[in-house]
Coordinates of C-alpha atoms in Angstrom, one line a residue:
Chain A
M23 CA 38.8 34.6 -3.0
N24 CA 35.6 34.4 -5.0
A25 CA 37.4 33.3 -8.1
M26 CA 39.1 30.6 -6.1
L27 CA 35.8 29.4 -4.6
H28 CA 34.2 29.4 -8.1
T29 CA 37.1 27.2 -9.4
I30 CA 36.6 24.8 -6.5
E31 CA 32.9 24.7 -7.2
V32 CA 33.3 23.8 -10.9
A33 CA 36.0 21.2 -10.0
G34 CA 33.7 19.7 -7.3
V35 CA 30.6 19.6 -9.5
V36 CA 32.6 17.8 -12.3
A37 CA 34.1 15.4 -9.8
F38 CA 30.7 14.6 -8.2
A39 CA 29.2 14.2 -11.7
C40 CA 32.1 11.9 -12.7
S41 CA 31.3 9.5 -9.8
G42 CA 27.7 9.5 -11.1
F43 CA 28.9 8.7 -14.6
I44 CA 31.0 5.8 -13.4
E45 CA 28.3 4.3 -11.3
A46 CA 25.6 4.7 -14.0
R47 CA 27.8 3.1 -16.6
R48 CA 28.6 0.2 -14.3
K49 CA 24.9 -0.4 -14.0
R50 CA 24.7 -0.3 -17.9
M51 CA 22.3 2.6 -18.0
D52 CA 21.5 4.4 -21.2
P53 CA 22.4 8.1 -21.7
V54 CA 19.2 9.2 -20.0
G55 CA 20.2 7.3 -16.9
V56 CA 23.8 8.5 -17.1
F57 CA 22.8 12.1 -17.2
T58 CA 20.2 11.8 -14.5
V59 CA 22.5 9.9 -12.1
A60 CA 25.4 12.3 -12.7
F61 CA 23.0 15.3 -12.2
I62 CA 21.6 13.9 -9.0
T63 CA 25.1 13.1 -7.6
A64 CA 26.3 16.6 -8.3
F65 CA 23.2 18.6 -7.1
G66 CA 21.2 16.2 -5.0
G67 CA 22.8 17.2 -1.7
G68 CA 22.4 20.9 -2.3
T69 CA 18.8 20.5 -3.6
L70 CA 17.8 18.5 -0.5
R71 CA 19.4 21.1 1.7
D72 CA 17.4 23.9 -0.1
L73 CA 14.2 21.9 0.2
L74 CA 14.8 21.5 4.0
L75 CA 15.8 25.2 4.4
D76 CA 13.0 26.4 2.0
R77 CA 15.5 28.3 -0.2
R78 CA 14.6 29.2 -3.8
P79 CA 15.7 29.5 -6.5
L80 CA 17.7 26.3 -6.5
F81 CA 21.4 26.5 -7.3
W82 CA 21.1 24.7 -10.6
V83 CA 18.0 26.6 -11.6
E84 CA 19.9 29.9 -11.3
N85 CA 23.0 28.5 -13.0
Q86 CA 21.6 26.8 -16.1
E87 CA 25.1 26.3 -17.4
Y88 CA 25.7 23.5 -14.8
P89 CA 22.9 21.2 -16.0
I90 CA 23.9 21.9 -19.6
L91 CA 27.5 21.1 -18.8
I92 CA 26.5 17.7 -17.3
F93 CA 24.2 17.1 -20.2
L94 CA 27.1 17.6 -22.7
L95 CA 29.4 15.5 -20.6
A96 CA 26.8 12.7 -20.5
L97 CA 26.7 12.7 -24.3
I98 CA 30.5 12.1 -24.5
A99 CA 30.8 10.1 -21.3
T100 CA 31.4 6.8 -23.0
P101 CA 34.3 7.7 -25.3
L102 CA 35.6 10.1 -22.6
F103 CA 35.9 7.4 -20.0
R104 CA 37.5 5.0 -22.3
H105 CA 40.4 7.4 -22.8
L106 CA 40.7 8.6 -19.3
R107 CA 41.4 5.4 -17.4
H108 CA 44.7 6.5 -16.0
A109 CA 45.9 6.5 -12.4
V110 CA 46.6 10.2 -13.0
T111 CA 42.9 10.9 -13.7
E112 CA 41.6 8.9 -10.8
S113 CA 43.9 10.8 -8.4
A114 CA 42.7 14.1 -10.0
I115 CA 39.1 13.1 -9.4
E116 CA 39.9 12.2 -5.8
W117 CA 41.4 15.6 -5.2
A118 CA 38.6 17.4 -6.9
D119 CA 36.0 15.3 -5.0
A120 CA 37.6 16.1 -1.6
L121 CA 37.7 19.8 -2.4
G122 CA 34.1 19.7 -3.6
L123 CA 33.1 17.8 -0.4
G124 CA 34.7 20.6 1.7
L125 CA 33.2 23.5 -0.3
F126 CA 29.7 22.1 -0.4
S127 CA 29.6 21.0 3.2
V128 CA 31.0 24.2 4.6
T129 CA 28.7 26.5 2.5
G130 CA 25.8 24.3 3.5
T131 CA 26.6 24.9 7.2
S132 CA 27.0 28.6 6.5
L133 CA 23.6 28.9 4.8
A134 CA 21.9 27.2 7.8
L135 CA 23.8 29.5 10.2
E136 CA 22.5 32.5 8.3
L137 CA 19.0 31.3 9.2
D138 CA 20.0 31.2 12.9
M139 CA 19.6 27.4 13.2
P140 CA 21.2 25.7 16.2
A141 CA 24.9 24.6 15.8
F142 CA 24.4 20.9 15.6
V143 CA 21.7 21.3 13.0
C144 CA 24.0 23.6 11.0
A145 CA 26.7 20.9 11.0
M146 CA 24.1 18.3 9.9
M147 CA 22.9 20.6 7.0
G148 CA 26.5 20.9 5.9
V149 CA 27.1 17.2 5.9
I150 CA 23.7 16.6 4.1
T151 CA 24.8 19.1 1.4
G152 CA 28.1 17.3 1.0
I153 CA 27.1 13.7 1.1
F154 CA 23.5 13.3 0.0
G155 CA 24.2 13.6 -3.7
G156 CA 26.2 10.4 -3.4
V157 CA 23.6 8.8 -1.1
L158 CA 20.8 9.5 -3.8
R159 CA 23.1 8.2 -6.5
D160 CA 23.5 4.9 -4.7
V161 CA 19.8 4.6 -3.8
I162 CA 18.9 5.1 -7.5
C163 CA 21.6 2.6 -8.5
N164 CA 20.1 0.1 -6.1
E165 CA 23.1 -0.1 -3.7
I166 CA 23.4 0.6 0.0
P167 CA 25.0 4.1 0.1
M168 CA 28.7 3.8 0.0
V169 CA 29.2 6.5 2.6
F170 CA 27.3 4.5 5.2
R171 CA 29.4 1.4 4.7
R172 CA 32.6 0.9 6.5
G173 CA 35.1 2.7 4.3
Q174 CA 37.7 5.4 4.4
L175 CA 36.4 8.4 6.4
Y176 CA 34.2 10.6 4.2
A177 CA 31.2 12.0 6.0
T178 CA 33.4 12.4 9.1
C179 CA 35.7 14.7 7.2
A180 CA 32.8 16.9 6.2
F181 CA 31.4 16.9 9.8
T182 CA 34.9 17.9 11.1
G183 CA 35.2 20.7 8.5
C184 CA 31.7 22.0 9.4
W185 CA 32.7 22.2 13.1
V186 CA 36.0 24.0 12.3
Y187 CA 33.9 26.6 10.4
L188 CA 31.4 26.9 13.2
G189 CA 34.1 27.2 15.8
M190 CA 36.0 29.9 13.9
T191 CA 32.7 31.8 13.4
Y192 CA 31.9 31.7 17.1
L193 CA 35.4 33.0 17.8
Q194 CA 34.6 36.0 15.5
F195 CA 37.1 35.1 12.7
N196 CA 35.9 36.7 9.5
D197 CA 33.8 34.5 7.2
A198 CA 36.3 34.0 4.4
A199 CA 38.9 32.7 6.9
A200 CA 36.4 30.4 8.5
L201 CA 35.2 29.1 5.2
L202 CA 38.7 28.5 4.0
A203 CA 39.7 26.7 7.2
G204 CA 36.6 24.5 7.0
I205 CA 37.3 23.5 3.4
I206 CA 41.0 22.9 4.0
S207 CA 40.4 20.7 7.1
T208 CA 37.8 18.6 5.3
F209 CA 40.2 18.2 2.3
A210 CA 43.2 17.4 4.4
L211 CA 41.4 14.9 6.6
R212 CA 39.9 13.2 3.5
M213 CA 43.3 13.0 1.8
L214 CA 44.9 11.5 5.0
A215 CA 42.0 9.0 5.2
V216 CA 42.7 7.9 1.6
K217 CA 46.4 7.8 2.1
F218 CA 46.5 5.9 5.4
D219 CA 43.2 4.0 5.0
L220 CA 41.6 5.6 8.1
K221 CA 38.2 4.1 9.0
L222 CA 35.7 4.5 11.8
P223 CA 35.5 1.5 14.3
A224 CA 32.8 -1.0 13.4
Chain B
M48 CA -2.0 16.2 28.8
N49 CA 1.0 18.1 27.3
A50 CA 3.4 16.3 29.6
M51 CA 1.9 13.0 28.6
L52 CA 2.1 13.8 24.8
H53 CA 5.7 14.8 25.3
T54 CA 6.5 11.5 27.0
I55 CA 4.9 9.6 24.2
E56 CA 6.8 11.7 21.7
V57 CA 10.2 10.9 23.3
A58 CA 9.3 7.2 23.6
G59 CA 8.2 7.2 19.9
V60 CA 11.3 8.9 18.7
V61 CA 13.5 6.5 20.6
A62 CA 11.5 3.4 19.4
F63 CA 11.7 4.6 15.8
A64 CA 15.4 5.3 16.1
C65 CA 15.9 1.9 17.6
S66 CA 14.4 0.2 14.6
G67 CA 16.8 2.3 12.5
F68 CA 19.8 1.2 14.6
I69 CA 18.8 -2.5 14.3
E70 CA 18.4 -2.3 10.5
A71 CA 21.6 -0.3 9.9
R72 CA 23.6 -2.7 12.0
R73 CA 22.1 -5.7 10.2
K74 CA 23.5 -4.1 7.0
R75 CA 26.9 -3.7 8.7
M76 CA 26.9 0.0 8.4
D77 CA 29.5 2.2 10.1
P78 CA 28.5 4.8 12.8
V79 CA 27.8 7.4 10.1
G80 CA 25.2 5.0 8.5
V81 CA 23.8 4.0 11.9
F82 CA 23.2 7.6 12.9
T83 CA 21.7 8.6 9.5
V84 CA 19.4 5.6 9.2
A85 CA 18.2 6.0 12.8
F86 CA 17.7 9.7 12.2
I87 CA 15.8 9.2 9.0
T88 CA 13.6 6.5 10.6
A89 CA 12.7 8.8 13.5
F90 CA 12.2 12.1 11.5
G91 CA 11.7 11.1 7.9
G92 CA 8.0 10.9 8.0
G93 CA 7.5 14.2 9.8
T94 CA 10.0 15.9 7.5
L95 CA 8.3 14.6 4.4
R96 CA 4.9 15.8 5.7
D97 CA 6.4 19.3 6.4
L98 CA 7.9 19.4 2.9
L99 CA 4.4 18.5 1.5
L100 CA 2.6 21.0 3.7
D101 CA 5.4 23.6 3.3
R102 CA 5.8 24.0 7.1
R103 CA 9.0 25.4 8.6
P104 CA 11.0 25.3 10.8
L105 CA 11.2 21.5 10.7
F106 CA 10.5 19.7 14.0
W107 CA 14.1 18.5 14.5
V108 CA 15.5 21.9 13.5
E109 CA 13.5 23.5 16.3
N110 CA 14.3 20.7 18.7
Q111 CA 18.1 20.3 18.4
E112 CA 18.1 18.0 21.4
Y113 CA 16.5 15.1 19.3
P114 CA 19.3 14.9 16.7
I115 CA 21.9 15.1 19.4
L116 CA 20.1 12.4 21.4
I117 CA 20.2 10.1 18.4
F118 CA 23.8 11.0 17.7
L119 CA 24.8 10.0 21.2
L120 CA 22.7 6.8 21.0
A121 CA 24.4 6.0 17.7
L122 CA 27.8 6.2 19.4
I123 CA 26.8 3.7 22.0
A124 CA 24.5 1.6 19.8
T125 CA 26.9 -1.3 19.5
P126 CA 27.5 -2.0 23.2
L127 CA 23.9 -1.0 24.0
F128 CA 22.3 -3.5 21.7
R129 CA 24.6 -6.3 22.8
H130 CA 23.3 -5.9 26.4
L131 CA 19.6 -5.3 25.5
R132 CA 18.8 -8.4 23.6
H133 CA 16.0 -9.5 26.0
A134 CA 12.4 -10.3 25.2
V135 CA 11.5 -7.6 27.7
T136 CA 13.3 -4.9 25.6
E137 CA 11.7 -6.1 22.4
S138 CA 8.3 -5.9 23.9
A139 CA 9.0 -2.4 25.3
I140 CA 10.2 -1.2 21.9
E141 CA 7.0 -2.6 20.3
W142 CA 4.8 -0.7 22.8
A143 CA 6.7 2.5 22.3
D144 CA 6.7 2.1 18.5
A145 CA 2.9 1.6 18.5
L146 CA 2.4 4.7 20.7
G147 CA 4.7 6.7 18.5
L148 CA 2.9 5.5 15.4
G149 CA -0.4 6.7 16.9
L150 CA 1.0 10.1 18.1
F151 CA 2.9 10.9 14.9
S152 CA 0.0 9.9 12.6
V153 CA -2.8 11.7 14.5
T154 CA -0.7 14.9 14.9
G155 CA 0.1 14.7 11.1
T156 CA -3.6 14.6 10.4
S157 CA -4.3 17.4 12.8
L158 CA -1.7 19.7 11.1
A159 CA -3.2 19.0 7.6
L160 CA -6.7 19.7 9.0
E161 CA -5.5 23.1 10.3
L162 CA -4.6 23.9 6.7
D163 CA -8.2 23.1 5.7
M164 CA -7.2 20.1 3.5
P165 CA -9.9 17.7 2.5
A166 CA -10.5 14.8 4.9
F167 CA -9.0 12.0 2.8
V168 CA -5.9 14.0 2.2
C169 CA -5.7 14.7 6.0
A170 CA -5.8 11.0 6.7
M171 CA -3.1 10.4 4.1
M172 CA -0.8 13.0 5.6
G173 CA -1.2 11.4 9.0
V174 CA -0.3 7.9 7.6
I175 CA 2.6 9.4 5.7
T176 CA 3.9 11.0 8.9
G177 CA 3.6 7.8 10.8
I178 CA 5.0 5.3 8.3
F179 CA 7.4 7.1 5.9
G180 CA 10.3 7.1 8.3
G181 CA 10.3 3.3 8.1
V182 CA 9.7 3.4 4.4
L183 CA 12.8 5.6 3.9
R184 CA 14.8 3.5 6.3
D185 CA 14.1 0.4 4.1
V186 CA 14.7 2.2 0.8
I187 CA 18.2 3.3 2.1
C188 CA 18.9 -0.1 3.4
N189 CA 18.0 -1.5 -0.1
E190 CA 14.9 -3.5 1.0
I191 CA 11.3 -3.4 -0.2
P192 CA 9.6 -1.4 2.6
M193 CA 8.4 -3.7 5.3
V194 CA 5.1 -1.8 5.8
F195 CA 4.2 -2.6 2.1
R196 CA 4.8 -6.3 2.5
R197 CA 2.1 -8.6 3.8
G198 CA 2.7 -8.4 7.6
Q199 CA 0.8 -7.6 10.7
L200 CA -1.4 -4.5 10.3
Y201 CA 0.6 -1.3 10.7
A202 CA -0.3 1.4 8.2
T203 CA -3.9 0.3 8.6
C204 CA -3.8 1.0 12.3
A205 CA -2.5 4.5 11.7
F206 CA -5.2 5.0 9.0
T207 CA -7.9 3.9 11.4
G208 CA -6.6 6.2 14.2
C209 CA -6.6 9.2 11.8
W210 CA -10.2 8.6 10.8
V211 CA -11.2 8.2 14.5
Y212 CA -9.5 11.6 15.1
L213 CA -11.2 13.2 12.0
G214 CA -14.6 11.7 13.0
M215 CA -14.5 13.0 16.5
T216 CA -13.4 16.4 15.3
Y217 CA -16.3 16.6 12.9
L218 CA -18.6 15.7 15.8
Q219 CA -17.2 18.7 17.6
F220 CA -15.4 16.8 20.4
N221 CA -12.6 19.0 21.8
D222 CA -9.2 18.5 20.2
A223 CA -7.5 16.9 23.2
A224 CA -10.2 14.1 23.4
A225 CA -10.0 13.5 19.6
L226 CA -6.2 13.3 19.7
L227 CA -6.3 10.9 22.6
A228 CA -8.9 8.7 21.0
G229 CA -7.0 8.6 17.7
I230 CA -3.7 7.6 19.5
I231 CA -5.4 5.0 21.6
S232 CA -7.2 3.4 18.7
T233 CA -4.0 3.2 16.6
F234 CA -2.2 1.8 19.6
A235 CA -4.9 -0.8 20.5
L236 CA -5.4 -2.0 16.9
R237 CA -1.6 -2.4 16.5
M238 CA -1.3 -4.3 19.7
L239 CA -4.2 -6.6 18.7
A240 CA -2.5 -7.1 15.3
V241 CA 0.7 -8.2 16.9
K242 CA -1.0 -10.4 19.4
F243 CA -3.4 -12.1 17.1
D244 CA -1.3 -11.9 13.9
L245 CA -3.9 -9.8 12.0
K246 CA -3.0 -9.2 8.3
L247 CA -4.7 -7.7 5.3
P248 CA -5.9 -10.2 2.7
A249 CA -3.4 -10.7 -0.2
Chain C
M135 CA -9.8 22.1 -25.2
N136 CA -10.1 22.0 -21.4
A137 CA -12.5 19.0 -21.5
M138 CA -10.0 17.2 -23.8
L139 CA -7.0 18.0 -21.5
H140 CA -9.0 16.8 -18.5
T141 CA -9.8 13.5 -20.2
I142 CA -6.2 13.0 -21.1
E143 CA -5.3 13.8 -17.4
V144 CA -7.7 11.2 -16.1
A145 CA -6.5 8.6 -18.6
G146 CA -2.9 9.4 -17.8
V147 CA -3.4 9.2 -14.0
V148 CA -5.1 5.8 -14.4
A149 CA -2.5 4.5 -16.8
F150 CA 0.4 5.6 -14.4
A151 CA -1.5 4.1 -11.4
C152 CA -1.9 0.8 -13.4
S153 CA 1.8 0.5 -13.9
G154 CA 2.2 1.0 -10.1
F155 CA -0.4 -1.7 -9.4
I156 CA 1.3 -4.2 -11.7
E157 CA 4.8 -3.6 -10.2
A158 CA 3.5 -3.7 -6.6
R159 CA 1.6 -6.9 -7.2
R160 CA 4.7 -8.5 -8.9
K161 CA 6.5 -7.7 -5.6
R162 CA 3.7 -9.4 -3.7
M163 CA 2.8 -6.3 -1.7
D164 CA -0.3 -6.1 0.4
P165 CA -3.1 -3.5 -0.4
V166 CA -1.2 -0.8 1.6
G167 CA 1.8 -1.2 -0.7
V168 CA -0.4 -1.5 -3.8
F169 CA -2.1 1.8 -3.1
T170 CA 1.0 3.6 -2.1
V171 CA 3.1 2.5 -5.1
A172 CA 0.2 3.3 -7.5
F173 CA -0.2 6.7 -5.8
I174 CA 3.5 7.5 -6.0
T175 CA 3.7 6.4 -9.6
A176 CA 0.8 8.6 -10.6
F177 CA 1.6 11.7 -8.5
G178 CA 5.3 11.4 -7.6
G179 CA 6.6 13.3 -10.6
G180 CA 4.2 16.2 -10.2
T181 CA 4.8 16.3 -6.4
L182 CA 8.6 16.4 -6.9
R183 CA 8.2 19.2 -9.4
D184 CA 6.0 21.2 -7.0
L185 CA 8.5 20.8 -4.2
L186 CA 11.3 22.0 -6.5
L187 CA 9.2 25.0 -7.8
D188 CA 7.7 25.6 -4.3
R189 CA 4.2 25.5 -5.6
R190 CA 1.3 24.7 -3.2
P191 CA -1.3 23.3 -2.8
L192 CA -0.2 20.1 -4.4
F193 CA -2.3 18.8 -7.3
W194 CA -3.6 15.8 -5.4
V195 CA -4.3 17.9 -2.3
E196 CA -6.6 20.1 -4.3
N197 CA -8.1 17.2 -6.2
Q198 CA -9.0 14.8 -3.4
E199 CA -11.0 12.7 -5.9
Y200 CA -7.7 11.4 -7.5
P201 CA -6.3 9.8 -4.3
I202 CA -9.8 8.4 -3.5
L203 CA -10.0 6.9 -7.1
I204 CA -6.7 5.2 -6.7
F205 CA -7.7 4.0 -3.2
L206 CA -10.8 2.4 -4.6
L207 CA -8.9 0.9 -7.6
A208 CA -6.3 -0.5 -5.1
L209 CA -9.1 -2.3 -3.2
I210 CA -10.3 -4.0 -6.4
A211 CA -6.9 -4.3 -8.1
T212 CA -6.5 -8.0 -7.6
P213 CA -9.8 -9.2 -9.2
L214 CA -9.6 -6.4 -11.7
F215 CA -6.2 -7.4 -13.1
R216 CA -7.2 -11.1 -13.2
H217 CA -9.9 -10.2 -15.7
L218 CA -8.0 -7.6 -17.7
R219 CA -5.1 -9.6 -19.0
H220 CA -5.9 -9.1 -22.6
A221 CA -3.7 -7.7 -25.4
V222 CA -6.4 -5.1 -25.9
T223 CA -6.0 -3.8 -22.4
E224 CA -2.2 -3.7 -22.5
S225 CA -2.3 -1.7 -25.7
A226 CA -4.9 0.7 -24.2
I227 CA -2.7 1.2 -21.2
E228 CA 0.2 1.9 -23.5
W229 CA -1.8 4.6 -25.3
A230 CA -3.0 6.2 -22.2
D231 CA 0.5 6.1 -20.7
A232 CA 2.0 7.9 -23.7
L233 CA -0.7 10.5 -23.6
G234 CA -0.2 11.0 -19.9
L235 CA 3.5 11.3 -20.4
G236 CA 3.0 14.0 -22.9
L237 CA 0.5 16.0 -20.9
F238 CA 2.4 15.8 -17.6
S239 CA 5.7 16.7 -19.2
V240 CA 4.5 19.6 -21.2
T241 CA 2.4 21.1 -18.4
G242 CA 5.5 20.7 -16.1
T243 CA 7.5 22.7 -18.6
S244 CA 4.8 25.3 -18.9
L245 CA 4.7 25.8 -15.1
A246 CA 8.4 26.3 -14.9
L247 CA 8.3 28.8 -17.8
E248 CA 5.6 30.8 -16.0
L249 CA 8.2 31.2 -13.2
D250 CA 10.7 32.6 -15.8
M251 CA 13.1 29.7 -15.4
P252 CA 15.8 29.3 -18.1
A253 CA 14.8 27.1 -21.1
F254 CA 16.9 24.0 -20.3
V255 CA 15.7 24.0 -16.7
C256 CA 12.1 24.2 -18.0
A257 CA 12.6 21.2 -20.2
M258 CA 14.2 19.3 -17.3
M259 CA 11.2 20.2 -15.0
G260 CA 8.9 18.8 -17.7
V261 CA 10.8 15.6 -18.0
I262 CA 11.0 15.3 -14.1
T263 CA 7.2 15.7 -14.0
G264 CA 6.7 13.0 -16.6
I265 CA 9.1 10.4 -15.5
F266 CA 9.8 10.7 -11.8
G267 CA 6.6 8.9 -10.8
G268 CA 8.0 5.8 -12.5
V269 CA 11.5 6.4 -11.1
L270 CA 10.2 6.5 -7.5
R271 CA 8.0 3.5 -8.2
D272 CA 11.1 1.5 -9.2
V273 CA 13.2 2.8 -6.3
I274 CA 10.5 1.7 -3.7
C275 CA 10.2 -1.6 -5.5
N276 CA 13.9 -2.0 -5.2
E277 CA 14.7 -2.0 -8.9
I278 CA 17.0 0.2 -11.0
P279 CA 14.6 2.6 -12.6
M280 CA 13.3 1.2 -15.9
V281 CA 13.5 4.6 -17.6
F282 CA 17.3 4.7 -17.1
R283 CA 17.9 1.2 -18.5
R284 CA 18.4 0.7 -22.2
G285 CA 14.8 0.3 -23.4
Q286 CA 12.5 1.9 -25.9
L287 CA 12.7 5.7 -25.9
Y288 CA 10.6 7.2 -23.1
A289 CA 12.3 10.1 -21.3
T290 CA 13.6 11.2 -24.7
C291 CA 10.1 11.5 -26.1
A292 CA 9.1 13.7 -23.1
F293 CA 12.3 15.8 -23.6
T294 CA 11.5 16.3 -27.3
G295 CA 7.9 17.2 -26.6
C296 CA 9.0 19.8 -24.0
W297 CA 11.3 21.4 -26.6
V298 CA 8.5 21.5 -29.2
Y299 CA 6.4 23.3 -26.6
L300 CA 9.2 25.7 -25.7
G301 CA 10.1 26.4 -29.4
M302 CA 6.5 27.2 -30.3
T303 CA 6.1 29.4 -27.3
Y304 CA 9.2 31.4 -28.3
L305 CA 7.8 31.7 -31.8
Q306 CA 4.7 33.3 -30.2
F307 CA 2.2 30.6 -31.0
N308 CA -0.7 30.7 -28.6
D309 CA -0.4 28.5 -25.5
A310 CA -3.1 26.0 -26.4
A311 CA -1.5 25.2 -29.8
A312 CA 2.0 24.9 -28.2
L313 CA 0.6 22.6 -25.5
L314 CA -1.2 20.4 -28.0
A315 CA 1.9 20.2 -30.3
G316 CA 4.1 19.2 -27.4
I317 CA 1.7 16.5 -26.2
I318 CA 1.2 15.1 -29.7
S319 CA 4.9 15.0 -30.5
T320 CA 5.6 13.2 -27.2
F321 CA 2.8 10.8 -27.9
A322 CA 3.7 10.1 -31.5
L323 CA 7.4 9.6 -30.8
R324 CA 6.6 7.2 -28.0
M325 CA 4.2 5.2 -30.2
L326 CA 6.9 5.0 -32.9
A327 CA 9.5 3.9 -30.3
V328 CA 7.2 1.1 -29.2
K329 CA 6.3 0.0 -32.7
F330 CA 9.8 0.1 -34.2
D331 CA 11.7 -0.7 -31.0
L332 CA 13.7 2.6 -31.1
K333 CA 16.4 2.9 -28.5
L334 CA 19.2 5.2 -27.6
P335 CA 22.7 4.0 -28.4
A336 CA 24.5 2.3 -25.5

């Protein structure tokens, strides 16, 4: 279970960072900008959650290898992305991003629940963890956050997954099962939204 | 007194949230964006203050009913605003917003004063509490914050009210009187600014 | 040594605030905006670092004279800048800015090191302290942060200076020497970048 969660975490971090790389390069940023935007996309949501919950040390402070990984990826981002422009890669990033969204959101909810916060606040903390990296990315890139514009369901998938986790926890399922169910439902709903172009009403 | 402050608080939160609804809908956001922007407008200032002062739990974490209220309002924001476009409503929102500005600013100053911060910093914390919800709203909506552009006095009213509160506290008035005087002077100055189009010099 | 560091600090704060004044006035903000943007440019980086490291009281809370100084400067910013438009002034601001960048970055790294954070994270905290005031200034002014666009080396100078400091600390040099070497190398590299138009590759 732990090895699987760790694999999802790495995949999610890399997928989030990739969306930062792509956006920063589209804005013609230099390597400093490419690294910073990728870093903020990957860890901005979790960092904001930790500030709100007053948790320290921050995830990326304890796991120095993640910032270093993104630093190295930023150095090779330009040649890397030139070679990776295949439909196969885009689809792989989409899968990894949906898995990461599920993992980050549900663990965010779980951390808030440990602090005995009320249920709706726990779900909000989960969604903040999952989506605010992307929100900060878009704010820094001077765009209205994509997740707030009318597109395929994204935050809604995270919100649903968080409630699945909360519901199973209240029903006394063990934590691993609830975590897994939350991640899978986020992931499945997101994949359905991409495939069938599901959107919220205007 | 407490019942009156609570009423002002609810009115202020709803008025701040409304300005978030309006801005988010102008930017054609979907319900996720409408909720988030309204939420950040209502609670962004207080949350930033609590991060700066290191206060926990956050106001909206302790009072789950506020996020839920804004969530429900976001769901009905579209039909609601179609029916509410009357001068009467606009003027009601303006009153409630000015009251909320006064309440949030003066209580922000009061919390900083309890932590024995120096007077100018207390006044700044008050103004931050009152105006940064709107600042964050405009940053997310990709606009230069309205409160920084040359318009009718807004932050200045909050700043004045905070100093009225601080002055009365130093003169040993009891806290309720100082609070009330701070709120009323913010409110009165703001209403005068709207009525007579008062602005700062360029 | 302490008197020298204090002089650099004042020069750095004023230089950072000046870049905030200039940007806020270019955006036609009123005095409220001019003060806030200058304040955020000067103290935004250090405040973000303190939030991430969970340090209180914040620098500008303990040193009330800094916000008051910026407040007074904001009141006279308009006539001041009309009279100061000389090449001599611009060059003085550039010097003070480079010194401030060095001081803020290296002390940021030093504070993270005291908390036993890993080396790469210490360097990041230093760079965040040095550059995020400017990043927040640009975000509020609705621009893509200048430091992320392809210009003369800036964040890179801070990053280099932080590693010089870290290297000398690991080699057991005393702290004052390491601090000074870090500041000087940041400053020197920045001045070279300005003079010879050094940039990162695209």
